[in-house]
CSV table of C-alpha atoms in Angstrom, one decimal:
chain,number,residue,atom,x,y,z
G,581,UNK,CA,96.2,91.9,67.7
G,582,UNK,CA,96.0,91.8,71.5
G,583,UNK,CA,94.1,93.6,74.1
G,584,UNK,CA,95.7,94.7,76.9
G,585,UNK,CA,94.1,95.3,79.9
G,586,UNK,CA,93.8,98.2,82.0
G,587,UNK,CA,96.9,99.1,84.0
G,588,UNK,CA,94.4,100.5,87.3
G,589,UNK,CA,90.9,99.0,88.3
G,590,UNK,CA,88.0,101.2,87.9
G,591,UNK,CA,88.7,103.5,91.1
G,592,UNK,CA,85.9,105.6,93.1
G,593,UNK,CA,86.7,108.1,95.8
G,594,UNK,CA,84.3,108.5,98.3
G,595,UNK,CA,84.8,112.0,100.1
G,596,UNK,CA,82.6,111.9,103.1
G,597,UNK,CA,82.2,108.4,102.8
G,598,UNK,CA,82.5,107.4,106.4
G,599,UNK,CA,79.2,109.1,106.9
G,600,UNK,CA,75.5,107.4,106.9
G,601,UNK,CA,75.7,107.1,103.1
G,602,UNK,CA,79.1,105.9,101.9
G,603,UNK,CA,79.1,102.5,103.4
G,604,UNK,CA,76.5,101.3,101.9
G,605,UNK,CA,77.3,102.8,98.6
G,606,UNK,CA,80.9,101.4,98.7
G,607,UNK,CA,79.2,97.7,99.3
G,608,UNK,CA,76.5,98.1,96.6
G,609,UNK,CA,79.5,99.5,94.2
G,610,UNK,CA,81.1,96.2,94.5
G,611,UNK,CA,78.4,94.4,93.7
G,612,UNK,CA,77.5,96.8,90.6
G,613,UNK,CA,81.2,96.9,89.1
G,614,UNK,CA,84.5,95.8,90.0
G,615,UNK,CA,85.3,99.1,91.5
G,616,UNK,CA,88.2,99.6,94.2
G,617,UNK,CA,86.6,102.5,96.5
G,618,UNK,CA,88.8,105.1,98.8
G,619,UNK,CA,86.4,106.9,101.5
G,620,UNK,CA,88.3,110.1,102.7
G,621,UNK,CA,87.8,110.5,106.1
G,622,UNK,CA,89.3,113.6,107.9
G,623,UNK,CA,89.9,111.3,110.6
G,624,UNK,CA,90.6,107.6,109.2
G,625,UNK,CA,91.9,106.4,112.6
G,626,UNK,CA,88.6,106.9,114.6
G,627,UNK,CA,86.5,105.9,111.4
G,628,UNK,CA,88.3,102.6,111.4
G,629,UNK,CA,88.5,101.6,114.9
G,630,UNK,CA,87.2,98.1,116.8
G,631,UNK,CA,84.5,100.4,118.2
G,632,UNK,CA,82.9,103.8,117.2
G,633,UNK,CA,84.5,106.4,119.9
G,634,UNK,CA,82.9,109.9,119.1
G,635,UNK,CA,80.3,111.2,117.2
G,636,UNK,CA,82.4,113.6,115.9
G,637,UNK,CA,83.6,111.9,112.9
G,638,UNK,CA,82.2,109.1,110.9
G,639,UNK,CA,82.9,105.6,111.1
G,640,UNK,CA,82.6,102.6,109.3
G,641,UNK,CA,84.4,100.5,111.7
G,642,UNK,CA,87.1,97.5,111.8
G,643,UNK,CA,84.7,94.8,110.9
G,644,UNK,CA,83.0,96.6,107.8
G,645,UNK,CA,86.9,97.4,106.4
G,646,UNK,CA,87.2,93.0,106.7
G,647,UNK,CA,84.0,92.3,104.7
G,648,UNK,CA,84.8,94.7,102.0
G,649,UNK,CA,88.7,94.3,101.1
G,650,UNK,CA,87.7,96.5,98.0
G,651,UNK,CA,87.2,99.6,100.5
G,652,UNK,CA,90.1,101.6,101.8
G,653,UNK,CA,89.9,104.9,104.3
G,654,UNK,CA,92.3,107.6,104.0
G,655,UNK,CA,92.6,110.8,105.8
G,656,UNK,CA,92.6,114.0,104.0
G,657,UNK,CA,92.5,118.3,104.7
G,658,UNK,CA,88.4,117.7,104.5
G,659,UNK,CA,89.2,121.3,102.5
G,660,UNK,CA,89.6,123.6,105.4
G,661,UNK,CA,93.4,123.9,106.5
G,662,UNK,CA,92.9,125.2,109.6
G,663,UNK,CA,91.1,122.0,111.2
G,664,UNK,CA,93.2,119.3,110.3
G,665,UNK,CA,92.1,116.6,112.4
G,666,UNK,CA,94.0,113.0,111.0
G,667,UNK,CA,97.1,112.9,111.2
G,668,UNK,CA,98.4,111.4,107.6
G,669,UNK,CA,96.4,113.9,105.3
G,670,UNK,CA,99.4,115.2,103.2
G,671,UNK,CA,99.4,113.8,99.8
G,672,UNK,CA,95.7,112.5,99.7
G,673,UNK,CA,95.5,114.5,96.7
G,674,UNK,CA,97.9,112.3,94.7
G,675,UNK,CA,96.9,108.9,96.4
G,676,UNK,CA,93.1,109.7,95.9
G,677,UNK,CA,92.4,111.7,93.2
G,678,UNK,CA,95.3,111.0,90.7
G,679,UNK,CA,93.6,107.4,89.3
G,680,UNK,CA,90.3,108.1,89.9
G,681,UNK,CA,87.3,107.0,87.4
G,682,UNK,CA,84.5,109.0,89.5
G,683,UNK,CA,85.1,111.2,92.9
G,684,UNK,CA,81.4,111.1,94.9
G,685,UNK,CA,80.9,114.2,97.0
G,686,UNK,CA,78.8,112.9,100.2
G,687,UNK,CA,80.3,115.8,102.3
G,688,UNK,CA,77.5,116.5,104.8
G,689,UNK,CA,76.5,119.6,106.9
G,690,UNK,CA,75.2,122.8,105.3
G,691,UNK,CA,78.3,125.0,106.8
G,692,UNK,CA,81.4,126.6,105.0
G,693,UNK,CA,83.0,123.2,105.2
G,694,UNK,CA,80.7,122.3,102.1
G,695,UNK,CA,81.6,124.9,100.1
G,696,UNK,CA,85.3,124.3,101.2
G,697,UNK,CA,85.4,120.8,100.8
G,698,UNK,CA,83.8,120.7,97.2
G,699,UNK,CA,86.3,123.8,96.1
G,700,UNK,CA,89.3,121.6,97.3
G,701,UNK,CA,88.1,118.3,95.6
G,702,UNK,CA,87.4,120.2,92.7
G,703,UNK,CA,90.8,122.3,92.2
G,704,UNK,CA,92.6,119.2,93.4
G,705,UNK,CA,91.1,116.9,90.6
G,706,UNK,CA,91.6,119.4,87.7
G,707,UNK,CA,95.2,119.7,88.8
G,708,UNK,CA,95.7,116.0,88.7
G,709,UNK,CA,93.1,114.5,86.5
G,710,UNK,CA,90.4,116.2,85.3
G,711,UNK,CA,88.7,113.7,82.9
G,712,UNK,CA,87.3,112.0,86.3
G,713,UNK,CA,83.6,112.2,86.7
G,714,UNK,CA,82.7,114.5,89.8
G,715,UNK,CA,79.0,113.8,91.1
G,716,UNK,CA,78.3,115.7,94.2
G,717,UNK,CA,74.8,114.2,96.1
G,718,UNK,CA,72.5,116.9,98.3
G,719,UNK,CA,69.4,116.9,99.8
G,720,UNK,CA,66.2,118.1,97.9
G,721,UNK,CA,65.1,122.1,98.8
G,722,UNK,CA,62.1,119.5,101.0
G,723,UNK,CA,63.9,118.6,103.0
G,724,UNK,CA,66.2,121.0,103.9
G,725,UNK,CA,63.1,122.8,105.3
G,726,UNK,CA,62.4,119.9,107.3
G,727,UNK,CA,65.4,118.9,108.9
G,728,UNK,CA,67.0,121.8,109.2
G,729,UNK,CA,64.3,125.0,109.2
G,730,UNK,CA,67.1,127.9,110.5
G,731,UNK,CA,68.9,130.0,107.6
G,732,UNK,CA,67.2,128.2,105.1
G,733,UNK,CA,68.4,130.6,102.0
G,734,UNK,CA,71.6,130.9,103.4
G,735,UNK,CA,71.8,126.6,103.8
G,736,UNK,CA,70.4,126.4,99.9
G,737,UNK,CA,72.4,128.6,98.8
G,738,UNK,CA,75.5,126.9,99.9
G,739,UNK,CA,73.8,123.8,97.9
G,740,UNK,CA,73.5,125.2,95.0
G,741,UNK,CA,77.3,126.9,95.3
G,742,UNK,CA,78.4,123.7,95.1
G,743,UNK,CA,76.6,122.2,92.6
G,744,UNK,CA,77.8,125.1,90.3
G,745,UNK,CA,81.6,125.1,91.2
G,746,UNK,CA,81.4,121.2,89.9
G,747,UNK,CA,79.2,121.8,87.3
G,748,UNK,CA,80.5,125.2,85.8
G,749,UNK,CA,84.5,124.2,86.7
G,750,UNK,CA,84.5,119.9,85.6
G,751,UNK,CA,84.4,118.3,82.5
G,752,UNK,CA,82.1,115.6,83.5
G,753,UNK,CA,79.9,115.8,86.4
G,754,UNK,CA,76.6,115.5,88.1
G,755,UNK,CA,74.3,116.3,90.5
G,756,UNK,CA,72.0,114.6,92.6
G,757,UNK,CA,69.2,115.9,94.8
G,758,UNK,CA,68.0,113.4,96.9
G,759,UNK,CA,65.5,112.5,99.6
G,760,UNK,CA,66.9,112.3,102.9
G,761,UNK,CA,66.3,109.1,104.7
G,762,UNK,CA,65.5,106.7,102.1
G,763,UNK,CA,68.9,105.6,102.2
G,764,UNK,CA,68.1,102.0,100.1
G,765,UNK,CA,66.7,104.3,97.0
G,766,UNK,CA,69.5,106.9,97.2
G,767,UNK,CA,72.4,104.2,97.4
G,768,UNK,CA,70.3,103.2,94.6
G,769,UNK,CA,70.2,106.3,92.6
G,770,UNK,CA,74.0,107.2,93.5
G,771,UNK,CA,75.6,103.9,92.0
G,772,UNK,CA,73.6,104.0,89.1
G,773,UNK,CA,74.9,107.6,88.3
G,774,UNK,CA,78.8,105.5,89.1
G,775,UNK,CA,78.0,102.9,86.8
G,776,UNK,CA,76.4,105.5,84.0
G,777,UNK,CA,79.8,107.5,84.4
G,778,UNK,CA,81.7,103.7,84.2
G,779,UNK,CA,80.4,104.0,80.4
């Protein structure tokens, strides 16, 4: 009897993974698994230039791509269709979503774009695989009131949208409340919930 291997490595998408977080969870996956790891990026040019350019977008930069071969950036619609910023987004759905083991929601912000972002990576992963595990990573109720004290029910209940369109709409998922700032506990917390999914 032989075995045959897997036809695709163990594949995480990272969608807002050029933000503070998603580096250093794409390095520590490697580490933890053998996973391959696609950040979307609503602008992948800027978030892999030499050189950071704007603060607008995120960036991981030239140099981080190089030490982690494992990590790719792609652009995508970052769910609102009317602010498309990159200029190769059509598709992502296909090349992201359509092997993916585990899709990691670190969309930031507290806007609409959330709740856009996380309907679109939702719909778009039931359509083309929907045995992928969906864990979506927030800040804890705390700390919203800290760093952010304006609109506070209106910002919480965007949070807990969310958290229910993933966890009311996907077969496997999770969510993650986290403390802001201690980024070396959350990377932590985030790959162990990859590697749990991994099972």
């Amino acid at each position: 009897l032989a075995i045959t291997p897997s036809l695709h490595a163990f594949k995480v998408v990272i969608a807002g993974g050029t933000g503070r977080l998603g580096p250093r969870v794409a390095s520590e996956l490697r580490k933890a698994t053998d996973a391959e790891v696609m950040m979307l990026s609503r602008n992948a040019f800027l978030a892999t230039a030499p050189n950071r350019v704007t603060e607008v977008f995120g960036f991981v930069g030239e140099a981080f791509l190089d030490a982690n071969p494992h990590v790719s950036v792609r652009d995508w619609d970052g769910g609102d269709l009317t602010d498309i910023v990159g200029c190769d987004w059509m598709g992502w759905q296909e090349d992201a979503l359509q092997n993916a083991d585990v899709v990691l929601n670190l969309v930031g912000g507290y806007t609409q774009q959330r709740e856009m972002a996380t309907e679109r990576l939702v719909r778009e992963s039931l359509r083309l695989n929907p045995q992928a595990l969906q864990i979506t990573v927030s800040p804890n109720e705390e700390d919203v009131k800290t760093l952010t004290p304006g609109a506070l029910s209106m910002k919480l209940e965007r949070l807990n949208k969310c958290e229910e369109m993933v966890q009311q709409n996907c077969l496997y998922s999770k969510c993650l409340r986290l403390e802001a700032f201690d980024y070396q506990n959350n990377v932590e917390k985030i790959v162990q919930a990859v590697v749990e999914g991994k099972k």
